[in-house]
Amino acid sequence: MIKLSKMLRLDDLKSTQPEYLESIFSIANGHLGIRASDPISPSDNAGTIVNGFYEESNIIYGEKAYGYAEKNQTIVKLPDLRQIEIYDENDDKFIHTQLQDMKLDMAQGILHSTYKISNAKNEFINLELTGVVNQEKSQFIGLRYKISSDDYKGKIRLVQDMKFGETAQDSDDPRKSREITTLQYDNVLTSQNQNVLRITTENSQLFIEMGLTTDKNLKQTFSLANTPITFDVIAAVGNINQEISLDNVPTFEEIELESKHFWKNFWNQSEVKIDGDDQLDQAIHFNLYQLESSAGRMVKLIFLPKAFQVSVMKGITSGTLKCICLHSLLTQIPKLQLT
């Protein structure tokens, strides 16, 4: 049985703004992170982030002085791997979504999302999306789309493809990504069941490859009646400046099983329990989960979040929280000793 302190649901949150939910329910493995976007109507912030993949731009000062930084380094927002297109038998697109529930299982590292989707005729289908990232083989993401009929019955056509070319808009808010216009997109591989896209930065001279693969076809037609259909897609995000291979890609079940084993071992070694306050217990587990999944696991990419999700919780200061989480994290690094 999954402990409630390691389960975060939509009902646990006060805000349902898409940008907020995308961050809170994101899944990651230190190499990459996927925002929990709406797969049919994603927000402008939807996308994939890779640790250390950035673009440079000049910093313009009104008055320059010795020692000032000369370059901005902006993390690149990569294509949204959750996004999918669904068409009815008249080739009309299902474009309206209603989020029904989101559930982040922190004990196993699995995100479950359910949506009700409609077309222009106001005909509805149900979509369940399960996402999980591989923790040891950090390049792979498993995506399982389960579609069932609500009041629409007939053929549906699914199209899984990477949308690219859109970046964050300019903003006066320094916390938001600047617009990046110096990216080059190249299709390295395009076939019925595989697609590889290379993204290259003009100034920092980095590239990364992203791929999609399925055992059948990335564009499929199904007959939707009384029985739900399942469509599995495996996404891959390569290491920076390295080509990826879609040979010997793990299945969704293999990625899911590996994630369960990883997080079971993590919690066995790093469990922190707070008795007497269920919300505080859940908050501690959420911070530990985000810390472990977000921090890079290569030496040069090990950086910790600047701020935790909770600043003060019923007398527990952020400093105390950070100490608890840091102690838990250090149990994952056996060779590191504190003096």
mmCIF file of C-alpha atoms in Angstrom:
data_model
loop_
_atom_site.group_PDB
_atom_site.id
_atom_site.type_symbol
_atom_site.label_atom_id
_atom_site.label_comp_id
_atom_site.label_asym_id
_atom_site.label_seq_id
_atom_site.Cartn_x
_atom_site.Cartn_y
_atom_site.Cartn_z
ATOM 1 C CA MET A 1 0.000 0.000 0.000
ATOM 2 C CA ILE A 2 1.283 3.478 -0.887
ATOM 3 C CA LYS A 3 1.593 5.741 2.139
ATOM 4 C CA LEU A 4 -0.419 8.950 1.794
ATOM 5 C CA SER A 5 2.599 11.000 2.890
ATOM 6 C CA LYS A 6 4.295 9.965 -0.365
ATOM 7 C CA MET A 7 1.258 10.690 -2.558
ATOM 8 C CA LEU A 8 0.469 14.168 -3.870
ATOM 9 C CA ARG A 9 -2.928 14.708 -5.495
ATOM 10 C CA LEU A 10 -4.640 17.587 -7.189
ATOM 11 C CA ASP A 11 -6.986 18.012 -4.230
ATOM 12 C CA ASP A 12 -4.003 18.650 -1.959
ATOM 13 C CA LEU A 13 -3.229 21.947 -3.723
ATOM 14 C CA LYS A 14 -4.935 25.326 -3.492
ATOM 15 C CA SER A 15 -4.059 26.506 -7.002
ATOM 16 C CA THR A 16 -4.931 24.778 -10.274
ATOM 17 C CA GLN A 17 -3.129 27.217 -12.562
ATOM 18 C CA PRO A 18 -1.451 25.188 -15.347
ATOM 19 C CA GLU A 19 1.984 26.765 -14.827
ATOM 20 C CA TYR A 20 1.835 25.929 -11.127
ATOM 21 C CA LEU A 21 0.705 22.340 -11.648
ATOM 22 C CA GLU A 22 3.352 21.771 -14.326
ATOM 23 C CA SER A 23 6.073 22.599 -11.811
ATOM 24 C CA ILE A 24 4.653 20.806 -8.780
ATOM 25 C CA PHE A 25 3.910 17.559 -10.645
ATOM 26 C CA SER A 26 7.072 17.523 -12.753
ATOM 27 C CA ILE A 27 9.158 14.344 -12.904
ATOM 28 C CA ALA A 28 12.926 14.249 -13.307
ATOM 29 C CA ASN A 29 16.095 12.224 -12.815
ATOM 30 C CA GLY A 30 18.923 14.757 -12.495
ATOM 31 C CA HIS A 31 19.647 14.668 -16.234
ATOM 32 C CA LEU A 32 16.249 15.766 -17.515
ATOM 33 C CA GLY A 33 12.954 17.070 -16.221
ATOM 34 C CA ILE A 34 9.502 16.995 -17.800
ATOM 35 C CA ARG A 35 6.884 19.523 -16.792
ATOM 36 C CA ALA A 36 3.435 18.055 -16.118
ATOM 37 C CA SER A 37 1.799 19.764 -19.077
ATOM 38 C CA ASP A 38 -1.644 19.271 -20.574
ATOM 39 C CA PRO A 39 -0.897 16.822 -23.440
ATOM 40 C CA ILE A 40 -3.642 18.281 -25.664
ATOM 41 C CA SER A 41 -3.510 22.015 -24.890
ATOM 42 C CA PRO A 42 -0.116 22.714 -23.308
ATOM 43 C CA SER A 43 0.714 26.088 -21.809
ATOM 44 C CA ASP A 44 3.529 28.335 -23.039
ATOM 45 C CA ASN A 45 5.718 26.985 -20.236
ATOM 46 C CA ALA A 46 5.316 23.326 -21.181
ATOM 47 C CA GLY A 47 8.448 21.494 -22.213
ATOM 48 C CA THR A 48 11.496 19.469 -21.282
ATOM 49 C CA ILE A 49 14.545 20.757 -19.410
ATOM 50 C CA VAL A 50 18.034 19.220 -19.553
ATOM 51 C CA ASN A 51 20.548 19.864 -16.803
ATOM 52 C CA GLY A 52 23.423 21.932 -18.243
ATOM 53 C CA PHE A 53 21.931 22.598 -21.700
ATOM 54 C CA TYR A 54 21.917 26.369 -22.098
ATOM 55 C CA GLU A 55 22.349 29.195 -24.586
ATOM 56 C CA GLU A 56 24.486 32.280 -24.138
ATOM 57 C CA SER A 57 23.712 35.921 -24.877
ATOM 58 C CA ASN A 58 25.548 39.168 -24.230
ATOM 59 C CA ILE A 59 24.694 41.215 -21.141
ATOM 60 C CA ILE A 60 24.202 44.881 -22.020
ATOM 61 C CA TYR A 61 25.153 47.321 -19.264
ATOM 62 C CA GLY A 62 24.414 51.022 -19.220
ATOM 63 C CA GLU A 63 27.824 51.479 -17.674
ATOM 64 C CA LYS A 64 30.294 48.616 -17.658
ATOM 65 C CA ALA A 65 32.929 48.027 -14.991
ATOM 66 C CA TYR A 66 35.725 45.556 -14.382
ATOM 67 C CA GLY A 67 34.570 42.188 -13.127
ATOM 68 C CA TYR A 68 31.015 42.390 -14.483
ATOM 69 C CA ALA A 69 29.709 39.193 -16.074
ATOM 70 C CA GLU A 70 29.676 39.383 -19.872
ATOM 71 C CA LYS A 71 27.290 36.557 -20.750
ATOM 72 C CA ASN A 72 23.817 35.369 -19.808
ATOM 73 C CA GLN A 73 23.372 31.608 -19.605
ATOM 74 C CA THR A 74 19.730 30.670 -20.191
ATOM 75 C CA ILE A 75 18.482 27.103 -19.814
ATOM 76 C CA VAL A 76 16.790 26.014 -23.055
ATOM 77 C CA LYS A 77 13.191 24.852 -22.963
ATOM 78 C CA LEU A 78 13.067 21.798 -25.235
ATOM 79 C CA PRO A 79 10.001 20.264 -26.963
ATOM 80 C CA ASP A 80 7.186 18.921 -24.803
ATOM 81 C CA LEU A 81 7.359 15.119 -24.955
ATOM 82 C CA ARG A 82 3.909 14.617 -23.372
ATOM 83 C CA GLN A 83 2.064 16.361 -26.183
ATOM 84 C CA ILE A 84 -0.134 14.254 -28.473
ATOM 85 C CA GLU A 85 -2.727 14.999 -31.169
ATOM 86 C CA ILE A 86 -6.022 13.089 -31.346
ATOM 87 C CA TYR A 87 -8.437 13.292 -34.298
ATOM 88 C CA ASP A 88 -11.906 11.837 -34.770
ATOM 89 C CA GLU A 89 -13.071 9.857 -37.812
ATOM 90 C CA ASN A 90 -13.909 13.117 -39.650
ATOM 91 C CA ASP A 91 -10.340 14.312 -39.028
ATOM 92 C CA ASP A 92 -11.539 16.945 -36.564
ATOM 93 C CA LYS A 93 -9.126 17.476 -33.713
ATOM 94 C CA PHE A 94 -9.945 16.949 -30.043
ATOM 95 C CA ILE A 95 -8.853 20.328 -28.716
ATOM 96 C CA HIS A 96 -10.693 21.026 -25.439
ATOM 97 C CA THR A 97 -9.479 19.453 -22.201
ATOM 98 C CA GLN A 98 -10.760 19.253 -18.664
ATOM 99 C CA LEU A 99 -8.249 18.101 -16.077
ATOM 100 C CA GLN A 100 -9.898 15.511 -13.841
ATOM 101 C CA ASP A 101 -7.074 14.505 -11.528
ATOM 102 C CA MET A 102 -3.299 14.427 -11.087
ATOM 103 C CA LYS A 103 -1.500 12.050 -8.776
ATOM 104 C CA LEU A 104 2.247 12.021 -8.134
ATOM 105 C CA ASP A 105 3.308 8.747 -6.545
ATOM 106 C CA MET A 106 6.562 9.752 -4.836
ATOM 107 C CA ALA A 107 7.092 6.237 -3.482
ATOM 108 C CA GLN A 108 7.513 4.949 -7.049
ATOM 109 C CA GLY A 109 8.302 8.056 -9.128
ATOM 110 C CA ILE A 110 5.191 7.774 -11.307
ATOM 111 C CA LEU A 111 2.838 10.559 -12.429
ATOM 112 C CA HIS A 112 -0.792 9.759 -13.292
ATOM 113 C CA SER A 113 -2.957 12.356 -15.071
ATOM 114 C CA THR A 114 -6.562 12.033 -16.253
ATOM 115 C CA TYR A 115 -8.404 14.321 -18.672
ATOM 116 C CA LYS A 116 -11.775 14.588 -20.370
ATOM 117 C CA ILE A 117 -11.300 15.729 -23.971
ATOM 118 C CA SER A 118 -13.817 17.012 -26.524
ATOM 119 C CA ASN A 119 -13.930 17.955 -30.200
ATOM 120 C CA ALA A 120 -15.814 20.768 -31.956
ATOM 121 C CA LYS A 121 -19.046 18.715 -31.840
ATOM 122 C CA ASN A 122 -18.775 18.485 -28.057
ATOM 123 C CA GLU A 123 -18.158 14.738 -28.187
ATOM 124 C CA PHE A 124 -16.046 13.434 -25.308
ATOM 125 C CA ILE A 125 -13.347 10.854 -24.758
ATOM 126 C CA ASN A 126 -11.247 10.105 -21.662
ATOM 127 C CA LEU A 127 -7.460 10.199 -21.578
ATOM 128 C CA GLU A 128 -5.243 8.728 -18.877
ATOM 129 C CA LEU A 129 -1.544 9.560 -19.176
ATOM 130 C CA THR A 130 1.061 7.793 -17.075
ATOM 131 C CA GLY A 131 4.596 9.155 -17.133
ATOM 132 C CA VAL A 132 7.766 7.765 -15.587
ATOM 133 C CA VAL A 133 11.464 8.508 -16.094
ATOM 134 C CA ASN A 134 14.294 6.012 -15.943
ATOM 135 C CA GLN A 135 16.562 6.861 -13.024
ATOM 136 C CA GLU A 136 19.665 4.770 -13.767
ATOM 137 C CA LYS A 137 19.589 4.889 -17.575
ATOM 138 C CA SER A 138 18.709 8.547 -17.377
ATOM 139 C CA GLN A 139 17.945 9.113 -21.069
ATOM 140 C CA PHE A 140 14.578 7.321 -21.218
ATOM 141 C CA ILE A 141 11.009 8.360 -20.413
ATOM 142 C CA GLY A 142 7.993 6.063 -20.549
ATOM 143 C CA LEU A 143 4.653 7.545 -21.641
ATOM 144 C CA ARG A 144 1.469 5.454 -21.627
ATOM 145 C CA TYR A 145 -1.698 6.924 -23.155
ATOM 146 C CA LYS A 146 -4.905 5.081 -22.265
ATOM 147 C CA ILE A 147 -7.979 6.320 -24.150
ATOM 148 C CA SER A 148 -11.563 5.299 -23.495
ATOM 149 C CA SER A 149 -14.934 6.370 -24.847
ATOM 150 C CA ASP A 150 -17.195 8.758 -22.981
ATOM 151 C CA ASP A 151 -19.959 9.512 -25.478
ATOM 152 C CA TYR A 152 -17.853 9.429 -28.661
ATOM 153 C CA LYS A 153 -17.591 6.065 -30.416
ATOM 154 C CA GLY A 154 -15.774 5.659 -33.688
ATOM 155 C CA LYS A 155 -12.296 5.782 -35.142
ATOM 156 C CA ILE A 156 -9.606 8.008 -33.663
ATOM 157 C CA ARG A 157 -6.191 8.877 -35.070
ATOM 158 C CA LEU A 158 -3.245 9.463 -32.756
ATOM 159 C CA VAL A 159 -0.184 11.498 -33.746
ATOM 160 C CA GLN A 160 2.867 11.671 -31.453
ATOM 161 C CA ASP A 161 5.422 14.175 -32.714
ATOM 162 C CA MET A 162 7.775 16.734 -31.229
ATOM 163 C CA LYS A 163 6.627 20.314 -31.675
ATOM 164 C CA PHE A 164 9.496 22.754 -31.847
ATOM 165 C CA GLY A 165 10.346 26.344 -32.641
ATOM 166 C CA GLU A 166 8.485 27.991 -29.763
ATOM 167 C CA THR A 167 10.412 29.435 -26.821
ATOM 168 C CA ALA A 168 9.609 31.433 -23.739
ATOM 169 C CA GLN A 169 8.356 34.958 -24.359
ATOM 170 C CA ASP A 170 10.262 38.023 -23.208
ATOM 171 C CA SER A 171 9.330 39.056 -19.693
ATOM 172 C CA ASP A 172 10.350 41.722 -17.219
ATOM 173 C CA ASP A 173 10.306 39.025 -14.553
ATOM 174 C CA PRO A 174 13.970 37.970 -14.072
ATOM 175 C CA ARG A 175 12.850 34.548 -12.832
ATOM 176 C CA LYS A 176 11.428 33.654 -16.252
ATOM 177 C CA SER A 177 13.474 32.416 -19.187
ATOM 178 C CA ARG A 178 14.456 34.943 -21.789
ATOM 179 C CA GLU A 179 13.351 34.381 -25.340
ATOM 180 C CA ILE A 180 15.866 32.275 -27.243
ATOM 181 C CA THR A 181 15.986 32.861 -30.992
ATOM 182 C CA THR A 182 19.337 31.226 -31.726
ATOM 183 C CA LEU A 183 18.329 27.562 -31.822
ATOM 184 C CA GLN A 184 18.621 25.309 -34.856
ATOM 185 C CA TYR A 185 16.340 22.281 -35.255
ATOM 186 C CA ASP A 186 17.286 19.353 -37.508
ATOM 187 C CA ASN A 187 15.398 16.104 -38.093
ATOM 188 C CA VAL A 188 18.078 13.440 -37.805
ATOM 189 C CA LEU A 189 15.756 10.460 -38.218
ATOM 190 C CA THR A 190 12.151 10.214 -39.380
ATOM 191 C CA SER A 191 10.417 6.875 -39.847
ATOM 192 C CA GLN A 192 7.062 5.309 -39.113
ATOM 193 C CA ASN A 193 7.966 4.314 -35.577
ATOM 194 C CA GLN A 194 10.977 6.507 -34.746
ATOM 195 C CA ASN A 195 11.775 10.205 -34.764
ATOM 196 C CA VAL A 196 15.016 11.931 -33.708
ATOM 197 C CA LEU A 197 15.384 15.696 -33.452
ATOM 198 C CA ARG A 198 18.663 17.574 -32.885
ATOM 199 C CA ILE A 199 18.639 20.997 -31.235
ATOM 200 C CA THR A 200 21.803 23.113 -31.564
ATOM 201 C CA THR A 201 22.610 26.374 -29.806
ATOM 202 C CA GLU A 202 24.320 29.021 -31.910
ATOM 203 C CA ASN A 203 26.351 30.794 -29.226
ATOM 204 C CA SER A 204 27.183 28.191 -26.579
ATOM 205 C CA GLN A 205 27.857 25.609 -29.326
ATOM 206 C CA LEU A 206 25.984 22.776 -27.655
ATOM 207 C CA PHE A 207 23.637 20.231 -29.173
ATOM 208 C CA ILE A 208 21.257 17.646 -27.825
ATOM 209 C CA GLU A 209 19.195 14.940 -29.498
ATOM 210 C CA MET A 210 15.678 13.907 -28.525
ATOM 211 C CA GLY A 211 13.870 10.851 -29.849
ATOM 212 C CA LEU A 212 10.487 9.139 -29.857
ATOM 213 C CA THR A 213 9.931 5.477 -30.555
ATOM 214 C CA THR A 214 7.118 2.952 -30.398
ATOM 215 C CA ASP A 215 6.856 -0.706 -31.332
ATOM 216 C CA LYS A 216 4.194 0.067 -33.943
ATOM 217 C CA ASN A 217 3.720 3.519 -35.446
ATOM 218 C CA LEU A 218 3.876 7.081 -34.128
ATOM 219 C CA LYS A 219 0.728 7.755 -36.169
ATOM 220 C CA GLN A 220 -1.977 5.156 -35.556
ATOM 221 C CA THR A 221 -5.708 4.742 -36.122
ATOM 222 C CA PHE A 222 -7.857 2.861 -33.615
ATOM 223 C CA SER A 223 -11.513 1.972 -33.358
ATOM 224 C CA LEU A 224 -12.824 3.330 -30.075
ATOM 225 C CA ALA A 225 -15.865 1.522 -28.707
ATOM 226 C CA ASN A 226 -16.356 -0.170 -25.352
ATOM 227 C CA THR A 227 -12.779 -1.276 -24.817
ATOM 228 C CA PRO A 228 -10.052 1.268 -23.920
ATOM 229 C CA ILE A 229 -6.965 1.445 -26.110
ATOM 230 C CA THR A 230 -3.379 1.784 -24.875
ATOM 231 C CA PHE A 231 -0.624 3.556 -26.777
ATOM 232 C CA ASP A 232 2.930 3.368 -25.379
ATOM 233 C CA VAL A 233 5.659 5.798 -26.457
ATOM 234 C CA ILE A 234 9.259 5.766 -25.251
ATOM 235 C CA ALA A 235 11.051 9.113 -25.383
ATOM 236 C CA ALA A 236 14.821 9.516 -25.221
ATOM 237 C CA VAL A 237 16.887 12.584 -24.383
ATOM 238 C CA GLY A 238 20.594 12.175 -25.062
ATOM 239 C CA ASN A 239 23.581 13.539 -23.231
ATOM 240 C CA ILE A 240 24.847 16.967 -24.279
ATOM 241 C CA ASN A 241 26.955 16.851 -27.467
ATOM 242 C CA GLN A 242 26.338 13.122 -27.924
ATOM 243 C CA GLU A 243 24.210 11.281 -30.470
ATOM 244 C CA ILE A 244 21.452 9.016 -29.197
ATOM 245 C CA SER A 245 20.567 5.516 -30.275
ATOM 246 C CA LEU A 246 17.046 4.129 -30.331
ATOM 247 C CA ASP A 247 18.304 0.546 -30.476
ATOM 248 C CA ASN A 248 17.592 -1.658 -27.445
ATOM 249 C CA VAL A 249 15.200 0.882 -25.941
ATOM 250 C CA PRO A 250 13.534 -0.337 -22.725
ATOM 251 C CA THR A 251 9.797 -0.960 -22.653
ATOM 252 C CA PHE A 252 7.378 1.078 -20.571
ATOM 253 C CA GLU A 253 7.116 -1.785 -18.081
ATOM 254 C CA GLU A 254 10.911 -1.961 -17.725
ATOM 255 C CA ILE A 255 11.201 1.785 -17.083
ATOM 256 C CA GLU A 256 8.347 1.619 -14.580
ATOM 257 C CA LEU A 257 9.906 -1.335 -12.735
ATOM 258 C CA GLU A 258 13.325 0.351 -12.601
ATOM 259 C CA SER A 259 11.767 3.521 -11.181
ATOM 260 C CA LYS A 260 9.943 1.549 -8.482
ATOM 261 C CA HIS A 261 13.181 -0.153 -7.422
ATOM 262 C CA PHE A 262 15.128 3.121 -7.409
ATOM 263 C CA TRP A 263 12.663 4.993 -5.227
ATOM 264 C CA LYS A 264 12.161 2.028 -2.907
ATOM 265 C CA ASN A 265 15.910 2.002 -2.248
ATOM 266 C CA PHE A 266 15.971 5.773 -1.846
ATOM 267 C CA TRP A 267 13.233 5.833 0.780
ATOM 268 C CA ASN A 268 14.706 2.842 2.604
ATOM 269 C CA GLN A 269 17.939 4.800 3.037
ATOM 270 C CA SER A 270 16.591 8.341 3.385
ATOM 271 C CA GLU A 271 13.220 8.125 5.107
ATOM 272 C CA VAL A 272 12.296 11.026 7.376
ATOM 273 C CA LYS A 273 9.125 10.647 9.406
ATOM 274 C CA ILE A 274 7.234 13.430 11.193
ATOM 275 C CA ASP A 275 4.567 12.171 13.558
ATOM 276 C CA GLY A 276 1.517 14.167 14.537
ATOM 277 C CA ASP A 277 1.138 16.324 11.415
ATOM 278 C CA ASP A 278 0.201 14.639 8.142
ATOM 279 C CA GLN A 279 0.587 17.785 6.046
ATOM 280 C CA LEU A 280 4.057 18.469 7.363
ATOM 281 C CA ASP A 281 5.012 14.828 6.827
ATOM 282 C CA GLN A 282 3.811 15.053 3.221
ATOM 283 C CA ALA A 283 5.695 18.334 2.691
ATOM 284 C CA ILE A 284 8.973 16.828 3.931
ATOM 285 C CA HIS A 285 8.583 13.869 1.573
ATOM 286 C CA PHE A 286 7.773 16.163 -1.339
ATOM 287 C CA ASN A 287 10.915 18.235 -0.749
ATOM 288 C CA LEU A 288 13.078 15.136 -0.448
ATOM 289 C CA TYR A 289 11.571 13.738 -3.641
ATOM 290 C CA GLN A 290 12.177 16.967 -5.570
ATOM 291 C CA LEU A 291 15.699 17.279 -4.195
ATOM 292 C CA GLU A 292 16.701 13.764 -5.224
ATOM 293 C CA SER A 293 15.047 13.906 -8.641
ATOM 294 C CA SER A 294 16.310 17.395 -9.543
ATOM 295 C CA ALA A 295 19.947 17.388 -8.422
ATOM 296 C CA GLY A 296 22.416 16.366 -11.117
ATOM 297 C CA ARG A 297 24.265 13.101 -10.544
ATOM 298 C CA MET A 298 27.387 14.036 -12.467
ATOM 299 C CA VAL A 299 30.017 15.864 -10.410
ATOM 300 C CA LYS A 300 29.997 19.039 -12.511
ATOM 301 C CA LEU A 301 26.205 19.157 -12.588
ATOM 302 C CA ILE A 302 25.470 18.582 -8.899
ATOM 303 C CA PHE A 303 23.620 21.722 -7.911
ATOM 304 C CA LEU A 304 20.824 21.924 -5.394
ATOM 305 C CA PRO A 305 17.631 23.966 -5.659
ATOM 306 C CA LYS A 306 18.077 27.559 -4.512
ATOM 307 C CA ALA A 307 14.888 27.474 -2.463
ATOM 308 C CA PHE A 308 12.624 24.750 -1.167
ATOM 309 C CA GLN A 309 8.904 24.608 -1.808
ATOM 310 C CA VAL A 310 8.050 25.383 1.802
ATOM 311 C CA SER A 311 9.613 28.338 3.616
ATOM 312 C CA VAL A 312 8.016 28.072 7.055
ATOM 313 C CA MET A 313 5.709 25.255 8.156
ATOM 314 C CA LYS A 314 4.109 25.557 11.574
ATOM 315 C CA GLY A 315 7.297 26.522 13.398
ATOM 316 C CA ILE A 316 9.626 24.499 11.157
ATOM 317 C CA THR A 317 11.878 27.107 9.550
ATOM 318 C CA SER A 318 13.329 26.713 6.069
ATOM 319 C CA GLY A 319 16.773 26.342 7.634
ATOM 320 C CA THR A 320 15.645 23.342 9.680
ATOM 321 C CA LEU A 321 13.931 21.871 6.638
ATOM 322 C CA LYS A 322 17.095 22.241 4.565
ATOM 323 C CA CYS A 323 19.163 20.513 7.234
ATOM 324 C CA ILE A 324 16.716 17.594 7.345
ATOM 325 C CA CYS A 325 16.735 17.260 3.555
ATOM 326 C CA LEU A 326 20.517 17.645 3.310
ATOM 327 C CA HIS A 327 21.030 14.931 5.915
ATOM 328 C CA SER A 328 18.714 12.662 3.944
ATOM 329 C CA LEU A 329 20.514 13.424 0.675
ATOM 330 C CA LEU A 330 23.934 12.687 2.149
ATOM 331 C CA THR A 331 22.841 9.142 2.912
ATOM 332 C CA GLN A 332 22.842 8.648 -0.862
ATOM 333 C CA ILE A 333 26.553 9.511 -1.125
ATOM 334 C CA PRO A 334 28.388 6.819 0.883
ATOM 335 C CA LYS A 335 31.882 8.123 0.096
ATOM 336 C CA LEU A 336 31.126 11.596 1.403
ATOM 337 C CA GLN A 337 31.870 12.050 5.089
ATOM 338 C CA LEU A 338 30.982 14.950 7.331
ATOM 339 C CA THR A 339 33.434 16.229 9.927
#
